[in-house]
């Protein structure tokens, strides 16, 4: 793999000359990517960086996946306007349980070094932490955009948030990283890593930042915090359906950053009808995680439901006799409320007002209506919006 491929799809490259020199050397480079288990899921936003780590791995370098089980308890302040909620050690460990299974859907497990930063921070004393804090000034911290905005806006910045870049940077000392990968919002933290390495007499790591993937809402970056993401652990149906929900403008970056399509390939796709291009995107992403056979099935199911307006062959089943609602509480509003598809009843009421709720194909405007079942009925189909179908049984 040549240098152009290794540096492709990057926003910023710091230390390129040193990187080229190291790549021309005889030893494999240590390439670090850290993820904080603040939620149980890795997202396709992470996939952008995992793709880059896999490229280095395929080129024969040492891929280091750092599980930030210690830093997750603090919370990365990058791009934040307020302090993240504090997580307990148990919550972090629970979230981290599935991270390796998810990551190894992209990386080669036999060629990946996995570390947790609690290995060294769990042993660090308060005196060690104070010594580390001497390496950075408040003025330098306020060079960071999000800190500067909060400072000028008289919004609080906690001392623990100031420590986060130092902690992430210290990881690079322990791991002796030659390269650190991350999203463009991580640039400041990774530059701190270079500073700390120099201070320790180590060769400073090269820093490669990748563009941030736009989330499903079309505005903010894809993030677990914003719930606008596609997860590694999503079902094949959700991967396909969520991909089809992104905007036409956003899909080209998905082709580039997730599927690593070339400029020429993307130009050819832009000559297609947007719906056809998006179906190809959804099919290829689904195939990446579930195989081509499953992807073909999801494409057929999507076409059946959305292109032809038909009811899917398979859908979740909800038995009224088994749910925690009394007979006089079984309104469509309450049924949808316990279905797990909605964050609030306000969201459901808006769908009723928009005429987006149907029962066996008939529009329902009254959210208090209860489902009725004809004699010998095998149930009724409740449709909410364009994507949600539920088979209701007595």
CSV table of C-alpha atoms in Angstrom, one decimal:
chain,number,residue,atom,x,y,z
A,1,UNK,CA,0.0,0.0,0.0
A,2,UNK,CA,1.5,3.3,-1.1
A,3,UNK,CA,1.7,6.6,0.9
A,4,UNK,CA,-1.1,8.2,-1.1
A,5,UNK,CA,-3.5,5.4,0.0
A,6,UNK,CA,-2.4,5.6,3.6
A,7,UNK,CA,-2.9,9.4,3.7
A,8,UNK,CA,-6.2,9.3,1.7
A,9,UNK,CA,-9.4,10.5,3.2
A,10,UNK,CA,-7.6,12.6,5.8
A,11,UNK,CA,-8.4,16.1,6.9
A,12,UNK,CA,-5.1,17.0,8.5
A,13,UNK,CA,-1.7,15.3,8.5
A,14,UNK,CA,0.8,16.5,11.1
A,15,UNK,CA,4.4,15.3,11.0
A,16,UNK,CA,4.2,14.0,7.4
A,17,UNK,CA,8.0,14.2,6.8
A,18,UNK,CA,8.8,12.1,9.9
A,19,UNK,CA,6.0,9.7,9.0
A,20,UNK,CA,7.5,9.2,5.5
A,21,UNK,CA,10.9,8.6,7.0
A,22,UNK,CA,9.5,6.0,9.4
A,23,UNK,CA,7.5,4.3,6.7
A,24,UNK,CA,10.7,3.8,4.8
A,25,UNK,CA,12.3,2.2,7.8
A,26,UNK,CA,12.4,-1.5,8.5
A,27,UNK,CA,10.1,-1.8,11.5
A,28,UNK,CA,6.3,-1.8,11.6
A,29,UNK,CA,4.8,1.4,13.0
A,30,UNK,CA,2.6,1.5,16.1
A,31,UNK,CA,-0.6,3.0,15.0
A,32,UNK,CA,-3.1,4.0,17.7
A,33,UNK,CA,-6.8,4.6,17.7
A,34,UNK,CA,-8.7,5.1,21.0
A,35,UNK,CA,-12.4,4.7,21.6
A,36,UNK,CA,-14.2,5.6,24.9
A,37,UNK,CA,-17.0,3.2,25.8
A,38,UNK,CA,-19.6,5.8,26.7
A,39,UNK,CA,-22.3,3.8,25.1
A,40,UNK,CA,-22.5,0.0,24.2
A,41,UNK,CA,-22.3,0.7,20.5
A,42,UNK,CA,-19.6,1.6,18.0
A,43,UNK,CA,-21.0,3.7,15.2
A,44,UNK,CA,-20.3,4.2,11.5
A,45,UNK,CA,-18.6,7.4,12.6
A,46,UNK,CA,-16.0,5.2,14.2
A,47,UNK,CA,-15.9,3.1,11.0
A,48,UNK,CA,-14.3,6.0,9.2
A,49,UNK,CA,-11.3,5.7,11.4
A,50,UNK,CA,-11.4,1.9,11.7
A,51,UNK,CA,-11.1,1.8,7.9
A,52,UNK,CA,-7.9,3.9,8.1
A,53,UNK,CA,-6.5,1.7,10.9
A,54,UNK,CA,-7.3,-1.4,8.8
A,55,UNK,CA,-5.3,0.1,5.9
A,56,UNK,CA,-2.3,0.5,8.1
A,57,UNK,CA,-2.8,-3.0,9.4
A,58,UNK,CA,-3.0,-4.4,5.9
A,59,UNK,CA,0.2,-2.6,5.1
A,60,UNK,CA,2.0,-4.6,7.8
A,61,UNK,CA,1.9,-2.1,10.7
A,62,UNK,CA,0.9,-2.7,14.3
A,63,UNK,CA,-2.7,-1.7,14.9
A,64,UNK,CA,-3.3,-0.7,18.5
A,65,UNK,CA,-7.0,-0.4,19.6
A,66,UNK,CA,-7.1,1.5,22.8
A,67,UNK,CA,-10.2,1.0,24.9
A,68,UNK,CA,-10.5,4.3,26.9
A,69,UNK,CA,-12.2,2.7,29.9
A,70,UNK,CA,-10.6,5.2,32.2
A,71,UNK,CA,-11.1,8.3,30.0
A,72,UNK,CA,-14.7,7.3,29.5
A,73,UNK,CA,-15.4,8.0,33.2
A,74,UNK,CA,-14.2,11.6,32.6
A,75,UNK,CA,-15.9,12.3,29.2
A,76,UNK,CA,-14.2,13.8,26.2
A,77,UNK,CA,-15.0,17.5,26.0
A,78,UNK,CA,-14.3,17.7,22.3
A,79,UNK,CA,-17.1,19.6,20.6
A,80,UNK,CA,-19.1,19.8,23.8
A,81,UNK,CA,-20.8,23.0,25.2
A,82,UNK,CA,-21.2,21.4,28.7
A,83,UNK,CA,-19.7,18.7,31.0
A,84,UNK,CA,-20.6,15.2,30.0
A,85,UNK,CA,-22.5,13.1,32.6
A,86,UNK,CA,-20.2,11.1,34.8
A,87,UNK,CA,-20.2,7.3,34.2
A,88,UNK,CA,-19.4,4.7,36.9
A,89,UNK,CA,-16.7,2.1,36.4
A,90,UNK,CA,-19.4,-0.6,36.2
A,91,UNK,CA,-21.3,1.4,33.5
A,92,UNK,CA,-18.1,1.8,31.4
A,93,UNK,CA,-17.2,-1.9,31.7
A,94,UNK,CA,-20.7,-2.9,30.7
A,95,UNK,CA,-20.5,-0.7,27.6
A,96,UNK,CA,-17.1,-2.0,26.7
A,97,UNK,CA,-18.1,-5.7,26.7
A,98,UNK,CA,-19.0,-5.8,23.1
A,99,UNK,CA,-16.5,-3.4,21.7
A,100,UNK,CA,-14.0,-6.0,20.6
A,101,UNK,CA,-16.6,-8.2,18.8
A,102,UNK,CA,-17.7,-5.1,17.0
A,103,UNK,CA,-14.2,-3.8,16.1
A,104,UNK,CA,-13.1,-7.2,14.8
A,105,UNK,CA,-15.8,-7.0,12.2
A,106,UNK,CA,-13.4,-4.6,10.5
A,107,UNK,CA,-9.9,-5.4,12.0
A,108,UNK,CA,-8.0,-8.6,11.9
A,109,UNK,CA,-8.1,-9.9,15.6
A,110,UNK,CA,-4.9,-11.8,15.2
A,111,UNK,CA,-3.0,-8.7,14.2
A,112,UNK,CA,-4.6,-6.2,16.6
A,113,UNK,CA,-3.1,-5.2,19.9
A,114,UNK,CA,-5.8,-4.3,22.4
A,115,UNK,CA,-5.0,-2.2,25.5
A,116,UNK,CA,-7.1,-0.4,28.1
A,117,UNK,CA,-5.9,2.9,29.6
A,118,UNK,CA,-7.0,1.8,33.1
A,119,UNK,CA,-3.9,-0.4,33.0
A,120,UNK,CA,-1.7,2.6,33.7
A,121,UNK,CA,-4.1,5.3,35.0
A,122,UNK,CA,-5.5,2.9,37.6
A,123,UNK,CA,-1.9,2.9,39.1
A,124,UNK,CA,-1.3,6.6,38.8
A,125,UNK,CA,-1.1,8.6,42.0
A,126,UNK,CA,-2.4,12.1,42.6
A,127,UNK,CA,1.2,13.3,42.7
A,128,UNK,CA,1.7,11.7,39.2
A,129,UNK,CA,-1.4,13.5,38.0
A,130,UNK,CA,-0.2,16.9,39.3
A,131,UNK,CA,3.2,16.3,37.7
A,132,UNK,CA,1.4,15.6,34.4
A,133,UNK,CA,-0.7,18.8,34.7
A,134,UNK,CA,2.5,20.9,34.8
A,135,UNK,CA,3.1,20.0,31.1
A,136,UNK,CA,0.3,22.3,29.9
A,137,UNK,CA,-0.8,25.9,30.6
A,138,UNK,CA,-4.3,27.3,30.9
A,139,UNK,CA,-3.5,29.6,28.0
A,140,UNK,CA,-2.7,26.6,25.8
A,141,UNK,CA,-5.9,24.9,26.8
A,142,UNK,CA,-7.9,28.0,25.9
A,143,UNK,CA,-6.5,27.8,22.4
A,144,UNK,CA,-8.9,24.9,21.9
A,145,UNK,CA,-12.0,26.2,20.1
A,146,UNK,CA,-14.7,24.6,22.3
A,147,UNK,CA,-13.0,25.7,25.5
A,148,UNK,CA,-12.5,29.3,24.1
A,149,UNK,CA,-16.2,29.5,23.2
A,150,UNK,CA,-17.3,28.3,26.6
A,151,UNK,CA,-14.8,30.7,28.3
A,152,UNK,CA,-16.0,33.7,26.3
A,153,UNK,CA,-19.6,32.7,26.8
A,154,UNK,CA,-19.2,32.5,30.6
A,155,UNK,CA,-20.0,28.8,30.5
A,156,UNK,CA,-18.3,26.5,33.0
A,157,UNK,CA,-15.3,24.4,32.2
A,158,UNK,CA,-14.4,21.9,34.8
A,159,UNK,CA,-10.8,21.1,35.8
A,160,UNK,CA,-11.4,17.4,34.8
A,161,UNK,CA,-12.1,18.5,31.2
A,162,UNK,CA,-8.8,20.4,31.1
A,163,UNK,CA,-7.2,17.1,32.2
A,164,UNK,CA,-8.7,15.1,29.4
A,165,UNK,CA,-6.3,16.1,26.6
A,166,UNK,CA,-3.3,15.4,28.9
A,167,UNK,CA,-4.7,12.0,29.7
A,168,UNK,CA,-5.2,11.1,26.0
A,169,UNK,CA,-1.8,12.4,25.3
A,170,UNK,CA,-0.2,10.4,28.0
A,171,UNK,CA,-1.7,7.2,26.4
A,172,UNK,CA,0.6,7.9,23.4
A,173,UNK,CA,3.7,8.0,25.8
A,174,UNK,CA,2.8,4.6,27.3
A,175,UNK,CA,2.0,3.0,23.9
A,176,UNK,CA,5.0,4.7,22.2
A,177,UNK,CA,2.7,5.5,19.3
A,178,UNK,CA,4.2,6.4,16.0
A,179,UNK,CA,0.9,7.4,14.5
A,180,UNK,CA,-2.4,8.4,16.1
A,181,UNK,CA,-5.7,8.3,14.2
A,182,UNK,CA,-8.9,10.2,15.1
A,183,UNK,CA,-11.7,12.4,13.9
A,184,UNK,CA,-11.0,16.0,13.1
A,185,UNK,CA,-12.5,17.0,16.5
A,186,UNK,CA,-9.6,15.1,18.2
A,187,UNK,CA,-6.9,17.3,16.6
A,188,UNK,CA,-6.1,19.3,19.8
A,189,UNK,CA,-5.9,16.1,22.0
A,190,UNK,CA,-3.6,14.4,19.6
A,191,UNK,CA,-1.3,17.4,19.3
A,192,UNK,CA,-1.0,17.3,23.1
A,193,UNK,CA,0.2,13.7,22.6
A,194,UNK,CA,3.0,15.0,20.4
A,195,UNK,CA,4.0,17.6,22.9
A,196,UNK,CA,4.1,15.1,25.8
A,197,UNK,CA,6.2,12.7,23.7
A,198,UNK,CA,8.7,15.3,22.8
A,199,UNK,CA,8.9,16.3,26.5
A,200,UNK,CA,9.8,12.7,27.3
A,201,UNK,CA,12.5,12.5,24.6
A,202,UNK,CA,10.4,10.3,22.3
A,203,UNK,CA,9.8,10.7,18.6
A,204,UNK,CA,6.5,12.6,18.3
A,205,UNK,CA,3.7,10.7,16.7
A,206,UNK,CA,2.3,11.6,13.4
A,207,UNK,CA,-1.3,12.8,13.6
A,208,UNK,CA,-3.9,11.9,11.0
A,209,UNK,CA,-7.4,13.2,11.4
A,210,UNK,CA,-10.3,11.9,9.4
A,211,UNK,CA,-13.4,14.0,8.4
A,212,UNK,CA,-16.4,13.7,10.7
A,213,UNK,CA,-19.3,11.6,9.2
A,214,UNK,CA,-22.6,13.5,9.1
A,215,UNK,CA,-25.2,11.9,11.2
A,216,UNK,CA,-28.7,10.7,10.2
A,217,UNK,CA,-30.1,14.1,11.1
A,218,UNK,CA,-28.1,15.7,8.3
A,219,UNK,CA,-26.5,18.4,10.5
A,220,UNK,CA,-24.4,17.3,13.4
A,221,UNK,CA,-21.6,14.7,13.3
A,222,UNK,CA,-22.7,11.1,13.7
A,223,UNK,CA,-22.5,10.5,17.5
A,224,UNK,CA,-23.9,8.2,20.2
A,225,UNK,CA,-24.5,11.4,22.2
A,226,UNK,CA,-26.9,12.7,19.5
A,227,UNK,CA,-28.6,9.4,18.8
A,228,UNK,CA,-28.2,10.1,15.1
A,229,UNK,CA,-26.1,7.1,14.3
A,230,UNK,CA,-25.9,3.7,12.6
A,231,UNK,CA,-24.4,1.2,14.9
A,232,UNK,CA,-22.1,-1.8,14.2
A,233,UNK,CA,-24.6,-3.9,16.2
A,234,UNK,CA,-27.7,-2.7,14.4
A,235,UNK,CA,-29.8,-5.3,12.6
A,236,UNK,CA,-29.4,-5.7,8.8
A,237,UNK,CA,-32.8,-4.1,8.4
A,238,UNK,CA,-31.8,-1.1,10.5
A,239,UNK,CA,-28.5,-0.7,8.7
A,240,UNK,CA,-30.3,-0.7,5.3
A,241,UNK,CA,-33.2,1.4,6.4
A,242,UNK,CA,-31.1,4.0,8.3
A,243,UNK,CA,-28.8,4.4,5.3
A,244,UNK,CA,-31.8,5.0,3.0
A,245,UNK,CA,-32.9,7.8,5.4
A,246,UNK,CA,-29.8,10.0,4.9
A,247,UNK,CA,-30.0,13.0,2.7
A,248,UNK,CA,-28.9,12.8,-1.0
A,249,UNK,CA,-26.1,15.3,-0.3
A,250,UNK,CA,-24.7,13.3,2.6
A,251,UNK,CA,-24.6,10.0,0.8
A,252,UNK,CA,-21.5,10.9,-1.3
A,253,UNK,CA,-19.4,11.2,1.9
A,254,UNK,CA,-20.7,7.8,3.0
A,255,UNK,CA,-19.5,6.3,-0.3
A,256,UNK,CA,-16.1,8.0,0.2
A,257,UNK,CA,-15.4,7.5,3.9
A,258,UNK,CA,-17.2,4.2,4.6
A,259,UNK,CA,-16.8,2.3,1.3
A,260,UNK,CA,-13.6,4.0,0.2
A,261,UNK,CA,-14.9,4.7,-3.3
A,262,UNK,CA,-12.6,6.7,-5.5
A,263,UNK,CA,-13.4,10.1,-7.0
A,264,UNK,CA,-14.1,8.5,-10.4
A,265,UNK,CA,-16.4,5.9,-8.9
A,266,UNK,CA,-18.3,8.6,-7.0
A,267,UNK,CA,-18.6,10.7,-10.2
A,268,UNK,CA,-20.1,7.7,-12.0
A,269,UNK,CA,-22.6,7.2,-9.2
A,270,UNK,CA,-23.6,10.8,-9.2
A,271,UNK,CA,-24.7,10.2,-12.8
A,272,UNK,CA,-27.3,7.7,-11.5
A,273,UNK,CA,-30.7,8.5,-10.0
A,274,UNK,CA,-30.2,9.4,-6.4
A,275,UNK,CA,-32.5,6.6,-5.2
A,276,UNK,CA,-30.6,4.0,-7.2
A,277,UNK,CA,-27.2,5.3,-5.8
A,278,UNK,CA,-28.6,5.3,-2.3
A,279,UNK,CA,-29.8,1.7,-2.7
A,280,UNK,CA,-26.3,0.7,-3.8
A,281,UNK,CA,-24.9,2.4,-0.8
A,282,UNK,CA,-27.3,0.7,1.6
A,283,UNK,CA,-26.7,-2.7,-0.1
A,284,UNK,CA,-22.9,-2.4,0.1
A,285,UNK,CA,-22.9,-1.3,3.7
A,286,UNK,CA,-25.3,-4.1,4.7
A,287,UNK,CA,-23.1,-6.6,2.8
A,288,UNK,CA,-20.0,-5.4,4.6
A,289,UNK,CA,-21.4,-6.5,7.9
A,290,UNK,CA,-23.9,-9.2,7.0
A,291,UNK,CA,-22.9,-10.6,3.6
A,292,UNK,CA,-24.3,-10.1,0.1
A,293,UNK,CA,-27.2,-12.6,0.5
A,294,UNK,CA,-28.6,-10.7,3.5
A,295,UNK,CA,-28.1,-7.4,1.6
A,296,UNK,CA,-30.1,-8.6,-1.4
A,297,UNK,CA,-32.9,-9.7,1.0
A,298,UNK,CA,-33.0,-6.3,2.6
A,299,UNK,CA,-33.0,-4.5,-0.8
A,300,UNK,CA,-36.0,-6.7,-1.9
A,301,UNK,CA,-37.8,-6.0,1.4
A,302,UNK,CA,-37.2,-2.3,1.2
A,303,UNK,CA,-38.5,-2.2,-2.4
A,304,UNK,CA,-41.5,-4.2,-1.4
A,305,UNK,CA,-42.4,-1.9,1.5
A,306,UNK,CA,-41.4,1.6,0.3
A,307,UNK,CA,-41.3,1.5,-3.5
A,308,UNK,CA,-44.5,-0.6,-3.9
A,309,UNK,CA,-46.3,0.4,-0.7
A,310,UNK,CA,-46.7,-3.2,0.4
A,311,UNK,CA,-46.6,-4.7,3.9
A,312,UNK,CA,-43.4,-6.5,4.9
A,313,UNK,CA,-43.4,-10.3,5.2
A,314,UNK,CA,-41.7,-10.1,8.6
A,315,UNK,CA,-42.4,-7.6,11.4
A,316,UNK,CA,-42.4,-7.5,15.2
A,317,UNK,CA,-45.3,-9.2,16.9
A,318,UNK,CA,-47.0,-7.6,20.0
A,319,UNK,CA,-49.5,-9.7,21.9
A,320,UNK,CA,-51.9,-7.5,23.9
A,321,UNK,CA,-52.5,-10.4,26.4
A,322,UNK,CA,-48.8,-10.3,27.3
A,323,UNK,CA,-48.1,-6.6,27.7
A,324,UNK,CA,-48.2,-4.6,30.9
A,325,UNK,CA,-51.3,-2.6,29.9
A,326,UNK,CA,-54.7,-3.1,31.4
A,327,UNK,CA,-57.6,-3.6,28.8
A,328,UNK,CA,-58.8,0.0,29.3
A,329,UNK,CA,-55.2,1.3,28.7
A,330,UNK,CA,-54.6,-0.4,25.3
A,331,UNK,CA,-54.9,2.7,23.1
A,332,UNK,CA,-52.8,2.9,20.0
A,333,UNK,CA,-50.8,5.7,21.7
A,334,UNK,CA,-49.9,3.5,24.7
A,335,UNK,CA,-49.2,0.5,22.4
A,336,UNK,CA,-46.8,2.5,20.4
A,337,UNK,CA,-45.3,4.0,23.5
A,338,UNK,CA,-44.2,0.6,24.8
A,339,UNK,CA,-43.1,-0.7,21.4
A,340,UNK,CA,-39.5,0.6,21.9
A,341,UNK,CA,-39.5,2.6,18.7
A,342,UNK,CA,-40.2,6.1,20.2
A,343,UNK,CA,-38.5,8.3,22.7
A,344,UNK,CA,-41.7,10.1,23.9
A,345,UNK,CA,-45.4,10.1,23.5
A,346,UNK,CA,-45.2,13.6,22.1
A,347,UNK,CA,-43.3,12.1,19.1
A,348,UNK,CA,-46.2,9.6,18.6
A,349,UNK,CA,-48.9,12.3,18.9
A,350,UNK,CA,-47.2,14.3,16.1
A,351,UNK,CA,-47.4,11.2,13.8
A,352,UNK,CA,-51.1,11.0,14.5
A,353,UNK,CA,-51.5,14.7,13.7
A,354,UNK,CA,-49.6,14.2,10.4
A,355,UNK,CA,-51.9,11.3,9.4
A,356,UNK,CA,-48.9,8.9,9.6
A,357,UNK,CA,-50.6,6.2,11.7
A,358,UNK,CA,-52.5,3.4,9.9
A,359,UNK,CA,-54.3,0.3,11.2
A,360,UNK,CA,-54.7,-2.3,8.5
A,361,UNK,CA,-54.2,0.3,5.9
A,362,UNK,CA,-56.8,2.8,7.3
A,363,UNK,CA,-55.6,6.2,8.6
A,364,UNK,CA,-56.2,6.7,12.3
A,365,UNK,CA,-56.4,10.2,13.7
A,366,UNK,CA,-57.5,9.4,17.2
A,367,UNK,CA,-54.6,8.4,19.4
A,368,UNK,CA,-56.9,7.0,22.0
A,369,UNK,CA,-58.5,4.4,19.7
A,370,UNK,CA,-58.0,0.8,20.6
A,371,UNK,CA,-57.5,-2.0,18.1
A,372,UNK,CA,-60.4,-4.3,17.4
A,373,UNK,CA,-60.1,-7.8,15.9
A,374,UNK,CA,-62.6,-9.3,13.5
A,375,UNK,CA,-63.7,-12.9,14.1
A,376,UNK,CA,-61.0,-15.5,13.3
A,377,UNK,CA,-58.5,-12.6,12.8
A,378,UNK,CA,-54.8,-13.4,12.7
A,379,UNK,CA,-54.1,-9.9,14.0
A,380,UNK,CA,-54.0,-6.4,12.7
A,381,UNK,CA,-51.0,-4.4,11.3
A,382,UNK,CA,-50.2,-1.1,12.9
A,383,UNK,CA,-48.0,1.2,10.7
A,384,UNK,CA,-46.3,4.3,12.2
A,385,UNK,CA,-44.6,6.6,9.7
A,386,UNK,CA,-42.8,5.1,6.8
A,387,UNK,CA,-40.7,2.4,8.5
A,388,UNK,CA,-42.4,1.0,11.5
A,389,UNK,CA,-44.7,-2.0,11.2
A,390,UNK,CA,-46.1,-3.9,14.2
A,391,UNK,CA,-48.3,-7.0,14.0
A,392,UNK,CA,-50.8,-6.7,16.9
A,393,UNK,CA,-52.4,-9.9,18.3
A,394,UNK,CA,-55.2,-10.1,20.9
